[in-house]
Structure formats: C-alpha cells, structure tokens
Short mmCIF file of C-alpha atoms in Angstrom, two decimals:
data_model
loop_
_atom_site.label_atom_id
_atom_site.label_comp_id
_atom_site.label_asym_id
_atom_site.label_seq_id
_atom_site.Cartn_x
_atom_site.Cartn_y
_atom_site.Cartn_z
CA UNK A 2 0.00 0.00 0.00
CA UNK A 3 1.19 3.32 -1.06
CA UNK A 4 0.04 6.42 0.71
CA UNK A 5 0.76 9.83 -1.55
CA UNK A 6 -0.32 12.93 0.70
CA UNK A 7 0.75 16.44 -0.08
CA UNK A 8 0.72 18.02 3.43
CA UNK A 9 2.79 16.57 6.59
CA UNK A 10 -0.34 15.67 8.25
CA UNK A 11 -2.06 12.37 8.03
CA UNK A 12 -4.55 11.06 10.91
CA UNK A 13 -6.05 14.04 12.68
CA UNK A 14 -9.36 14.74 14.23
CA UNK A 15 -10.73 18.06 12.16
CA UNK A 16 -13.90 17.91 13.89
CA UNK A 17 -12.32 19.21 17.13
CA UNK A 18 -10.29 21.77 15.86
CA UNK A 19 -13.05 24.48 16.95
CA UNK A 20 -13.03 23.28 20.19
CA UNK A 21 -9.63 23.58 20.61
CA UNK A 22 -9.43 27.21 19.30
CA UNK A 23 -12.10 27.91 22.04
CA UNK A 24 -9.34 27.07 24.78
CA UNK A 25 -6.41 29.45 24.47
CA UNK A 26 -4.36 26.95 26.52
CA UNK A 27 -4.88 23.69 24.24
CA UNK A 28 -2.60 22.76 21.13
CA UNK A 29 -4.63 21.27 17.82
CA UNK A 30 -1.48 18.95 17.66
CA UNK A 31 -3.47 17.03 20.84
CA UNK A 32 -5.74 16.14 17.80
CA UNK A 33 -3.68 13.63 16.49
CA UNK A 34 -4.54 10.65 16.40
CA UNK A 35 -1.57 8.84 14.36
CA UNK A 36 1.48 9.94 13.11
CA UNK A 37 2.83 9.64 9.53
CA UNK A 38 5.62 7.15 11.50
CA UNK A 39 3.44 4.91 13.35
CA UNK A 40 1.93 4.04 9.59
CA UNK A 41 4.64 3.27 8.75
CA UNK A 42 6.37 1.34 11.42
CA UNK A 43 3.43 -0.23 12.46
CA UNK A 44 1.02 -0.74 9.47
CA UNK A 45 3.95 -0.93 7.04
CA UNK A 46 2.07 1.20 4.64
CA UNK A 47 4.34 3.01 2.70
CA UNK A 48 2.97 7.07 3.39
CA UNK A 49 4.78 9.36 1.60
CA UNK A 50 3.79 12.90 2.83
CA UNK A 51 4.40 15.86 0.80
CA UNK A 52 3.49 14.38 -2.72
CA UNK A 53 1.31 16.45 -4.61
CA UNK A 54 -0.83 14.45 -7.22
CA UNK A 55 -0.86 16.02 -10.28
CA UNK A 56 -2.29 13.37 -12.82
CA UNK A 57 -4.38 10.48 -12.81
CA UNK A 58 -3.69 8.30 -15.81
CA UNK A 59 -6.87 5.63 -15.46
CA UNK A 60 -5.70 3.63 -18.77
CA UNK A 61 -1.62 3.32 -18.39
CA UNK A 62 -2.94 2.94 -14.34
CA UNK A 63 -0.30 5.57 -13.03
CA UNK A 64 -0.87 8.98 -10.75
CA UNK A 65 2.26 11.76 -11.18
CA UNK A 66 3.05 14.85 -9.33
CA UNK A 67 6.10 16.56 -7.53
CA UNK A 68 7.48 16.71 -4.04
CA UNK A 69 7.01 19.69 -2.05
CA UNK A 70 11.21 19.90 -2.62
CA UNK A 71 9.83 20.44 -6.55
CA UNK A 72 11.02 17.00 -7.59
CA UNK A 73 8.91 14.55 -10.53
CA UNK A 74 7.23 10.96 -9.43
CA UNK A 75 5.20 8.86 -11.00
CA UNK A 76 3.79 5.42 -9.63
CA UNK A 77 2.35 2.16 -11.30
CA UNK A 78 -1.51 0.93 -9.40
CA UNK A 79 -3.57 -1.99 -9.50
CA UNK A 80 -6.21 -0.18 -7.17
CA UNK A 81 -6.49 3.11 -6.54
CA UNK A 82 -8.46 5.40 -3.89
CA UNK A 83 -9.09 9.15 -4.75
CA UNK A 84 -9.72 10.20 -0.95
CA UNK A 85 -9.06 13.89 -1.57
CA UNK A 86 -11.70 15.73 0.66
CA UNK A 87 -12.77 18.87 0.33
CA UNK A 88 -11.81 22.68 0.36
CA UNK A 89 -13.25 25.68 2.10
CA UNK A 90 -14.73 27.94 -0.64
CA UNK A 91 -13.45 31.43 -0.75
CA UNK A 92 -15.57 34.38 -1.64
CA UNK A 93 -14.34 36.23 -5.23
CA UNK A 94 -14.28 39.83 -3.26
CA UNK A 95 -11.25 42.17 -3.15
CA UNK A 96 -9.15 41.63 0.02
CA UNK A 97 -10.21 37.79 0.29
CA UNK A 98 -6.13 37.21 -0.15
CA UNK A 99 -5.19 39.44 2.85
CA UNK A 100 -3.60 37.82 5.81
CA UNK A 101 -6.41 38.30 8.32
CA UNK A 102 -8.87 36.28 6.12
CA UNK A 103 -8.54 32.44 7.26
CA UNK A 104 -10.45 29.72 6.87
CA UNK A 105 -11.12 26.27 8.79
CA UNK A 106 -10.78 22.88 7.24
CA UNK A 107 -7.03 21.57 7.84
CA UNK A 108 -5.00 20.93 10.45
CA UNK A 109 -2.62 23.79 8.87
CA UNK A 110 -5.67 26.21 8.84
CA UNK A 111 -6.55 25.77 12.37
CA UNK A 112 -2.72 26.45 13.54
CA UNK A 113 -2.95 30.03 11.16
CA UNK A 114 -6.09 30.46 13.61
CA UNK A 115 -4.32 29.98 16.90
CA UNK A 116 -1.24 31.59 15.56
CA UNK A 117 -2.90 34.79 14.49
CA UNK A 118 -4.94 35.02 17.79
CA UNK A 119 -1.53 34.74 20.02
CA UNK A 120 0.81 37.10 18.08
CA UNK A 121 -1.74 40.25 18.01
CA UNK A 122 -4.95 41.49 19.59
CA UNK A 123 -7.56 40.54 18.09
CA UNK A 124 -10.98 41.55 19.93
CA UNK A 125 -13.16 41.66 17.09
CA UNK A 126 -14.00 38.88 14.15
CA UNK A 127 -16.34 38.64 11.50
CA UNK A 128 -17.53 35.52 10.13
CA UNK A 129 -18.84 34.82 6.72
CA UNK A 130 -21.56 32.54 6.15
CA UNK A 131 -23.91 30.76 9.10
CA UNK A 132 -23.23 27.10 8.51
CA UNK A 133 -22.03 24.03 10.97
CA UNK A 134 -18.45 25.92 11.20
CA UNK A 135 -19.34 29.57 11.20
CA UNK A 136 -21.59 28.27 14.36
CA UNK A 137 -19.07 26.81 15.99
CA UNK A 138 -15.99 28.66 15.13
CA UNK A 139 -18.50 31.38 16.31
CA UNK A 140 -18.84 30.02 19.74
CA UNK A 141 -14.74 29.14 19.92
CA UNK A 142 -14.60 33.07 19.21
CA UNK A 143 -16.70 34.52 21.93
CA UNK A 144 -15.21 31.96 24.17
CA UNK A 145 -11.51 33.62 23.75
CA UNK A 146 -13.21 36.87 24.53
CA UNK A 147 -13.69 38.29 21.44
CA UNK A 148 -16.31 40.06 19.57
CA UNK A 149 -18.13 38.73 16.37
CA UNK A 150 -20.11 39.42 14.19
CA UNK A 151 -22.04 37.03 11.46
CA UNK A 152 -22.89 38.50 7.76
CA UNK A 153 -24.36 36.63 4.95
CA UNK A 154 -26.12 36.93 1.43
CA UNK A 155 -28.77 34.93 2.27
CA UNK A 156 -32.15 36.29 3.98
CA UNK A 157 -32.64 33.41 6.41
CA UNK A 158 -29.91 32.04 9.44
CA UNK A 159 -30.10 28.17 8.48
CA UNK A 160 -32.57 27.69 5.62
CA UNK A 161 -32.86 24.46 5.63
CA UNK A 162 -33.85 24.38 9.43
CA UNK A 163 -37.77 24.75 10.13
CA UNK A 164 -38.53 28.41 10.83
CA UNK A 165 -39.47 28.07 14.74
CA UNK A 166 -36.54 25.79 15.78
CA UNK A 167 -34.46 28.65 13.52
CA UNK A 168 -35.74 31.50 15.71
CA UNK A 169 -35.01 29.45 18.99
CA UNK A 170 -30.97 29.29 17.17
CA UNK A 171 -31.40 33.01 16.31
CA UNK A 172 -32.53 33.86 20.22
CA UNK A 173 -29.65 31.66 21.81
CA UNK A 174 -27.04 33.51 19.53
CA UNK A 175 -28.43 37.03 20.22
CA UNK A 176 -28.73 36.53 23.84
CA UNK A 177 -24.75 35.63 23.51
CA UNK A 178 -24.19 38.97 21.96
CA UNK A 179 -23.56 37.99 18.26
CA UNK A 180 -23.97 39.83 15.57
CA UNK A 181 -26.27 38.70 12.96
CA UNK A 182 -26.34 40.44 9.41
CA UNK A 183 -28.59 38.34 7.02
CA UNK A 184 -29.27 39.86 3.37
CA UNK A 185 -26.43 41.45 3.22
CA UNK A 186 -24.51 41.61 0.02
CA UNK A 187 -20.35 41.78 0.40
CA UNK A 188 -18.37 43.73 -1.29
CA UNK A 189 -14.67 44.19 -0.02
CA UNK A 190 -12.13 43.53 2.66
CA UNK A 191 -9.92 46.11 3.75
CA UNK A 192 -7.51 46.97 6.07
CA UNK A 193 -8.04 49.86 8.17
CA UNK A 194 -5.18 51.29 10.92
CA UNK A 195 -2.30 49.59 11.80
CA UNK A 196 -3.89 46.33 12.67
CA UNK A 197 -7.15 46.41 12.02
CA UNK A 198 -9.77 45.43 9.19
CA UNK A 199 -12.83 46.28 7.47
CA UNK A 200 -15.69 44.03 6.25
CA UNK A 201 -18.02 46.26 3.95
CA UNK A 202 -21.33 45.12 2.26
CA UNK A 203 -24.24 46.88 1.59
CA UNK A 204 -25.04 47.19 5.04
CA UNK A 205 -22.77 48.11 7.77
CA UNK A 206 -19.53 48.32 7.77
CA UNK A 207 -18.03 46.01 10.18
CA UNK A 208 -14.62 46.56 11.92
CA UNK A 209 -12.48 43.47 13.00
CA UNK A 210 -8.60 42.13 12.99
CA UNK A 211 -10.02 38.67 11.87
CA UNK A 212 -12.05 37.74 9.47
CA UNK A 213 -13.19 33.65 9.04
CA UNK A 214 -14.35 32.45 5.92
CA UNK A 215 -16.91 30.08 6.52
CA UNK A 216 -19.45 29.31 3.50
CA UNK A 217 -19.22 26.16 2.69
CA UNK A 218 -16.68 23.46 0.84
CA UNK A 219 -16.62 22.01 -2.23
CA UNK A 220 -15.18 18.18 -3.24
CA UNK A 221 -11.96 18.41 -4.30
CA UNK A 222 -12.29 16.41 -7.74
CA UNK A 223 -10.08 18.18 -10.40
CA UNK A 224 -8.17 14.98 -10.59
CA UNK A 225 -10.93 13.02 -11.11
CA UNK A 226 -12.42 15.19 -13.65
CA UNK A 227 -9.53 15.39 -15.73
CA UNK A 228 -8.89 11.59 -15.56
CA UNK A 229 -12.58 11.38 -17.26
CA UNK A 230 -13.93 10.03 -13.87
CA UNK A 231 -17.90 10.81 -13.67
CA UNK A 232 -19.06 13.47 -11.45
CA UNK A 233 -22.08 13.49 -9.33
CA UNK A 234 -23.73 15.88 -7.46
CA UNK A 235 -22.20 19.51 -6.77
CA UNK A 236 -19.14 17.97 -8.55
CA UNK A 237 -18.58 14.92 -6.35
CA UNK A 238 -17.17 12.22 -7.44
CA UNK A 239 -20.06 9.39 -8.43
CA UNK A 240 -19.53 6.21 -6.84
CA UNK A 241 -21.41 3.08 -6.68
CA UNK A 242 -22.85 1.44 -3.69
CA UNK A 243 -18.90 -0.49 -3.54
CA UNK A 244 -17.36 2.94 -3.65
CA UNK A 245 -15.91 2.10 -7.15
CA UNK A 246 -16.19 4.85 -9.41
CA UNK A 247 -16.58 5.38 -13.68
CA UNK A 248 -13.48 3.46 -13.98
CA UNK A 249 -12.70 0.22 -13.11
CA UNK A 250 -10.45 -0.50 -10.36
CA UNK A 251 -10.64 3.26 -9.21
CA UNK A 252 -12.28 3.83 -5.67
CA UNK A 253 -13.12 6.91 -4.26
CA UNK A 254 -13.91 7.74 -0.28
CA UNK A 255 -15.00 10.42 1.81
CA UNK A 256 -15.98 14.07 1.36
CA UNK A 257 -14.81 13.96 -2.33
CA UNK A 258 -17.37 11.46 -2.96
CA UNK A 259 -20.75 11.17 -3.29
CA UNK A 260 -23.36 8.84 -2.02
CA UNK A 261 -27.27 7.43 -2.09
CA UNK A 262 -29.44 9.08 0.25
CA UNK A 263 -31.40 5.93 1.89
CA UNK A 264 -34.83 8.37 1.73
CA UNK A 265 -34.83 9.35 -2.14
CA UNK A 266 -32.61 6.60 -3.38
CA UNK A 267 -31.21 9.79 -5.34
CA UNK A 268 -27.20 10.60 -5.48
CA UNK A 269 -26.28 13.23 -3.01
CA UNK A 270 -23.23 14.89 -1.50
CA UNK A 271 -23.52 15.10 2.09
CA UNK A 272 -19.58 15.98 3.25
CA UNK A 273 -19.88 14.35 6.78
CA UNK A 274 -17.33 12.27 9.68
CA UNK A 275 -19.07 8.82 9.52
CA UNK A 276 -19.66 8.25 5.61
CA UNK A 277 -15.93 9.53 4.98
CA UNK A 278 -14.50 6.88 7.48
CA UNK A 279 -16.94 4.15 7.37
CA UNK A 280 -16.35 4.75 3.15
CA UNK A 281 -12.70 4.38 3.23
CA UNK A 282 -12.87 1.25 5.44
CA UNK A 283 -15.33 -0.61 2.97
CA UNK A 284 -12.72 0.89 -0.10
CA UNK A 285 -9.87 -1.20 2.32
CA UNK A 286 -12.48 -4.63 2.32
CA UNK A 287 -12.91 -4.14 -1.97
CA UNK A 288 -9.68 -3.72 -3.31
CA UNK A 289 -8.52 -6.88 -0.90
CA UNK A 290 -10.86 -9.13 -2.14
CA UNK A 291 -14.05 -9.34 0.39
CA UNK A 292 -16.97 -7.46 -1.04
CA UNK A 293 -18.74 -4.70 0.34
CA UNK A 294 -21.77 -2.41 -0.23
CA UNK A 295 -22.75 0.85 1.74
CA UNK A 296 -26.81 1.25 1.71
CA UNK A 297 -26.04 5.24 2.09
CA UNK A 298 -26.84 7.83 3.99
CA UNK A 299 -29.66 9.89 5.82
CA UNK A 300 -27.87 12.90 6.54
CA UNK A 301 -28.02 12.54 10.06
CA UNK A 302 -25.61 15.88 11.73
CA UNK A 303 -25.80 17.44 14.71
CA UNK A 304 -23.63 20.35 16.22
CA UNK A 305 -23.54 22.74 19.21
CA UNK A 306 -24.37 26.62 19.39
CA UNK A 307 -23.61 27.63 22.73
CA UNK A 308 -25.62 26.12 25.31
CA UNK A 309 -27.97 24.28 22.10
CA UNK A 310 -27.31 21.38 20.49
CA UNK A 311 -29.07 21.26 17.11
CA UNK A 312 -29.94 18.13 15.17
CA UNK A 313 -30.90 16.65 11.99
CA UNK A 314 -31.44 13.26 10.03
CA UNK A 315 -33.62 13.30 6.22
CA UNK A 316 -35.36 15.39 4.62
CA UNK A 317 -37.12 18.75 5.49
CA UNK A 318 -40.50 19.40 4.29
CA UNK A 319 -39.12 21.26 0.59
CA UNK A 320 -36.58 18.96 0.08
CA UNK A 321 -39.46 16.38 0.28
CA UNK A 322 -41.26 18.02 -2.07
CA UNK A 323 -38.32 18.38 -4.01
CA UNK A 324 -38.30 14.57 -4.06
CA UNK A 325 -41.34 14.03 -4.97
CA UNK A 326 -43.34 13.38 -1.81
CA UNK A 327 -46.45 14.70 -0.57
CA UNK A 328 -45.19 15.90 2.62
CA UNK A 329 -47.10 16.82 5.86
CA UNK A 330 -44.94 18.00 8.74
CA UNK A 331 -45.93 18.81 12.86
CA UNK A 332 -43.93 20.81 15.05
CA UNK A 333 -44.01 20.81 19.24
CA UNK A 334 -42.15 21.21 22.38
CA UNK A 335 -41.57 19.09 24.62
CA UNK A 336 -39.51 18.74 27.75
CA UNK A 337 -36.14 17.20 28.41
CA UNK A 338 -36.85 15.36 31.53
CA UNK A 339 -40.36 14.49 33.48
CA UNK A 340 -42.52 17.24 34.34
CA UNK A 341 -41.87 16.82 38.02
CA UNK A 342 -37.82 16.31 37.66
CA UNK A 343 -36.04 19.61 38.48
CA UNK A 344 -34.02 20.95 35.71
CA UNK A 345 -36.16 19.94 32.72
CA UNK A 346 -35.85 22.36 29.28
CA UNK A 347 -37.41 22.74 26.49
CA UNK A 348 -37.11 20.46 23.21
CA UNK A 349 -38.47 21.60 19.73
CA UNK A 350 -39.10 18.73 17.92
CA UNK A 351 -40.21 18.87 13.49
CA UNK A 352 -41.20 15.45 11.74
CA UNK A 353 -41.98 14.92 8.23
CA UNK A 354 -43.44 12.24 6.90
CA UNK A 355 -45.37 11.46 3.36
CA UNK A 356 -49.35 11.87 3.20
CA UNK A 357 -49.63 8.92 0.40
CA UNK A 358 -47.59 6.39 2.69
CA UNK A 359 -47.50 7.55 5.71
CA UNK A 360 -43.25 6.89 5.54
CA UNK A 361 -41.01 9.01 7.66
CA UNK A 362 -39.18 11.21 5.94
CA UNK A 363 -37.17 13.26 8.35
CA UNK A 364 -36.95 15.21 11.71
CA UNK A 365 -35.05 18.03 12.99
CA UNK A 366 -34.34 19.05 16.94
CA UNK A 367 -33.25 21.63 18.73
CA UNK A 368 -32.66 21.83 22.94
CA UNK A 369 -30.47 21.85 25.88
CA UNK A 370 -29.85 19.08 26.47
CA UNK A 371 -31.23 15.11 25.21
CA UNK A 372 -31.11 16.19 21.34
CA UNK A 373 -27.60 15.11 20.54
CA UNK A 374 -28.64 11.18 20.85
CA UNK A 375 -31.97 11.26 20.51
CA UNK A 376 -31.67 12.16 17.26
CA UNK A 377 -30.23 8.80 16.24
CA UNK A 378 -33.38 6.94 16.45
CA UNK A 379 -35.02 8.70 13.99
CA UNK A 380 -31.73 8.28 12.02
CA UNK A 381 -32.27 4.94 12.61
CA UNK A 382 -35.97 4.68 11.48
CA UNK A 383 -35.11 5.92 8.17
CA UNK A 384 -32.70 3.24 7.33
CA UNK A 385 -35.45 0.66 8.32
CA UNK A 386 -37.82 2.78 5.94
CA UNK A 387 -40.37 2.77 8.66
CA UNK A 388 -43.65 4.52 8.67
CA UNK A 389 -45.18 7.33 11.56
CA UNK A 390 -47.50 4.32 12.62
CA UNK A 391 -44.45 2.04 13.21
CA UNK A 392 -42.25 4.70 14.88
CA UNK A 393 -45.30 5.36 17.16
CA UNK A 394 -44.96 1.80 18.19
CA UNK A 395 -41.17 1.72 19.27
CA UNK A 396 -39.97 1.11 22.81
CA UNK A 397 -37.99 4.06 23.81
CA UNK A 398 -36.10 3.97 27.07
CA UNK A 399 -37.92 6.66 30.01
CA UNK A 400 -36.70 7.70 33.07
CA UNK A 401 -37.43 11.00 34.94
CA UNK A 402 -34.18 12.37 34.77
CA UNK A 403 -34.05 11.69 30.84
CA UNK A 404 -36.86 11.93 29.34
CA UNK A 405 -41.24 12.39 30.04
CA UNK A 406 -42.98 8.75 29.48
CA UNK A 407 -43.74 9.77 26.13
CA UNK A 408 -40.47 10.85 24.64
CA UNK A 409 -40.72 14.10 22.50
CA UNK A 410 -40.32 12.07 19.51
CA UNK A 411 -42.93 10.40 20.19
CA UNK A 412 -44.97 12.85 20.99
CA UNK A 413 -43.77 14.36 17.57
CA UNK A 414 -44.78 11.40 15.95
CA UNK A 415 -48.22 10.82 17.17
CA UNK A 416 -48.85 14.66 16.29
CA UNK A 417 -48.21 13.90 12.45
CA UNK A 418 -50.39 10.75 12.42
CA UNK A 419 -53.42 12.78 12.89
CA UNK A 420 -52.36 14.63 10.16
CA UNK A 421 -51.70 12.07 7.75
#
C-alpha cells in the first residue's frame, strides 16, 4: 500500500479543531490521532507525505506529481483510492487574499487560527456565512473573549432548518451577543489602521482584525475530472454502492465522494465524519478481495451553538417536495426530563413524513440538552424505511431524569399521524 499525501499531516481529528481554538491553553497537535511514523512502522504502509498528485492516468494505471522539494514521481496501481476531501470555498471579493482572512478545514488552517490570535490582539471577528463551522468557530470566538459578528447573502440564518426551531438558534445567539447580518450583500475587505480590518457590504460596515471564511466546501475532484472520472452531485465524485467509481479498479472515499441518500434513493453529496471513514474502510475490504456495499446515507448531523445542540437526520419538508413526496410536517415542544424532575428544558421537535404512505421522511431538533442522541433513532428509522405508525410503536427507554414517558419524539410522531 502506497500512501501519496501532499501536506505533513495524516490522521487528525478536524472535527475538534473548533473546540480547541475555544481554549487558548490547548494545542490542535493534541488532535492527532496517528502519526505519519506509526503508519509506517506499524502498518507498514508506505505514506509518503508531501506528494502532490498532479495526474491520474486511469488507462496506463499511473498517478504523477512533484514533491514539495519540486522533484517529478510517478507510480504504477492496481487499485487506486481518490480520498481527496474537500476545500473551504473562498468568496471572489477584493481583500479575500489578505492575511487576516482564514479559513477552517485543515489541520494547517486551524494552527494560522491559533497563531494569528496569540501574536496580536484581536478583539473583534467577523464571520462569513452561518453554517455548521461559522456556528461553531463562532462560539470558539466569543469563548476567547472576542467580539463577532455574522454576515451573509442569504435572507434566512439556516434555511434548511424549520422556521421556529431557527428563531429558537437566532434567540440563543443574540442573547450571547452575536452579531447577525442576514441579506447582506459583500463587497470588499480592507484593512483599516495599523492592525485592524474592514468588512463592507451593503449594510454596515463592520470593523475586526479577523475575518473567518466560513461558507461552505466544495469536493476536491479536479483529478478526477480530468482523468474522465464521472461526477455526481455539486461535482462529487459518483460512486457506486462499492465505492468504485466510472473506472474500473478506481475507488473513491469520503468528502470527495458522493453517495445514495437511503430516503430518495437519489445521489447526493452530504460531506460528513461517519460516511468519509466508514467509506474508506469498505474501499480497504474491496480492493482486498471481500466485497462490500454501503446502503447510504440519511444525513443525520448534529452540532452545538452555545448552550444548544441542534440536530438533523432526512429530509425537510421542501426537500421532500423536491423529491417528490407529498409531505405533511408537525412541530411541538416538549420537555427534556419528566414534568416533576427539576431541571427539565425545552425540546423543539419537526417530523416529516409522506401523506400517500404515511413513511417518515425526516426530523429536525433543537434543545439543551437530550437532542444530541436522541436524534439517532429517527436516524435509525429511516434506514429501516419505517412509517409514523411504526415509529409510534417503538420502545424508547424513560426515566425521569431523561426523558417524560412519552419521549418528545414520540410525541412528535403521534402529532403527524393525525395529520396524515
């Protein structure tokens, strides 16, 4: 096995990297999980790090590129994996190249982060976009002490979230002194003074000495498009259910890639932890000869805004109708724990479902606390393809200091049956 990455880093946990910016006092090298040595030691895998893939030849079965000392390979395969993630998008506005604009996606971005914050004072940031990072990043920022502000294009904060679990997001931010500029169109970045920075769109002007770029990522699948490798949605790679792609004998895994969504049965590209790592293991169990297929994904995410956690799985009620469903949809609130049990909050709970078949489509949370896990079991009701009426039926745990007899979801669910 031969390993070709271009940076020095090679087994790191990205997903932490906010949470590590949030403590002043923590190092993002305490996310590593594996050095490039214990690969190779270990494993035996041959990892060569700083080789840059230039070339993917799919009929003379041979990659080229250069060295980061500027020096020529090229290498023979009888398998290959594209596992080439994605990259942070950067806005097309004057200023985007200036040193205060970062963004968050590698273990080399994240250091730029700390490093900037620990060699100047920086008291204010602006973030642009609203996504899973700008949210988090947003609460790593206001945890050092700083100042942000959030700014936008887009009228609403997360679109694809229903609009009252949005406004309980919106509330929770405000009340933590964020800034939130929706609608707003950018324009430039600029310095201003010796250290500072402007941020100007056709609303305010907003001063910082950091600004985080934070709108989204795109699969990085030049190489695959040049090789003649079909793409899939938003530029993905396409894959089949065995990860193979166009071309025989050439795999592709993780964020670059896209899979089935286990709802529509259509090809999406849903850049998430699990599907990138349980994709590269069933890659490993192809290419050595024992056969496996991934059934896909439901888009199940969930991430923290300050004292919130906010949670996902399927479809919402336009991207069912996108899909071709008939969808109905029910929103409540519930509490956390029993009614008597001290410390109980609320939980906003929206379900989906189809009118024609009564299938469960999808469901979105937002609370305190209990919303991070409890989100899995509609996660895992949509892999079983199961209807309101047999979700109704399942035997969730209760306890008082977990959850009221009937568990908000199924309170949820048993809302939307009368509906249907």
């Amino acid at each position: 096995v031969v390993v070709l990455e271009q940076t020095q880093d090679v087994s790191y946990s990205a997903c932490g990297m906010p949470y590590t910016i949030a403590d002043g006092r923590r190092q993002l090298d305490e996310l590593v999980v594996r050095r490039a040595e214990v690969f190779r030691q270990k494993q035996g895998i041959d990892l060569r790090t700083g080789h840059r893939v230039e070339a993917i030849d799919s009929r003379a079965k041979q990659v080229s590129g250069t060295t980061h000392e500027g020096q020529r390979f090229e290498i023979n395969f009888d398998r290959l994996l594209i596992a080439t993630g994605a990259s942070p998008m950067i806005p097309d506005l004057p200023g985007a190249a200036l040193p205060a604009v970062k963004a968050l996606k590698s273990l080399a971005d994240g250091k730029a982060i700390q490093a900037w914050l620990a060699e100047r004072t920086v008291q204010r940031a602006v973030i642009l976009g609203m996504g899973y990072i700008a949210l988090e990043m947003c609460e790593a920022l206001r945890a050092r002490g700083l100042a942000v502000d959030m700014i936008k294009p887009g009228p609403v904060l997360l679109p694809w979230l229903h609009p009252d679990l949005t406004a309980v997001v919106r509330q929770e931010m405000e009340a933590n002194q964020v800034g939130i500029h929706l609608g707003r169109q950018l324009q430039r970045i600029e310095p201003a003074g010796e250290d500072g920075f402007k941020v100007l769109s056709d609303g305010p002007t907003l001063a910082c000495e950091l600004v985080l770029v934070a709108v989204g990522v795109a699969p990085n699948s030049q190489l695959a498009e040049k090789a003649g490798l079909q793409l899939g949605p938003q530029r993905s790679i396409h894959v089949d259910k065995g990860l193979m792609t166009s071309c025989q004998d050439i795999y592709a895994a993780g964020d670059c890639a896209d899979a089935v969504h286990v709802v529509t049965g259509r090809d999406v590209w849903i850049p998430l932890a699990l599907r990138a790592n349980r994709a590269g293991w069933a890659v490993a169990d192809n290419v050595t000869g024992r056969p496996v297929e991934l059934p896909g994904v439901a888009g199940t995410a969930v991430f923290k805004v300050f004292e919130l956690q906010v949670a996902r799985t399927g479809l919402n009620a336009a991207e069912a109708r996108e899909a071709g469903f008939d969808p109905v949809e029910t929103v409540i609130q519930s509490r956390s724990r029993a009614h008597a049990h001290p410390g109980a909050s609320t939980i906003h709970v929206q379900m989906v479902a189809d009118r024609r078949t009564g299938k469960l489509l999808g469901t979105q949370m937002v609370g305190r606390e209990g919303v991070a896990h409890r989100i899995n079991a509609p996660a895992v009701a949509l892999h079983a393809g199961m209807t309101v009426a047999d979700f109704i039926q399942c035997d969730l745990a209760y306890a008082p200091p977990f959850s009221p007899v009937w568990d908000p979801l199924l309170t949820a669910a048993n809302q939307l049956s009368k509906a249907l």
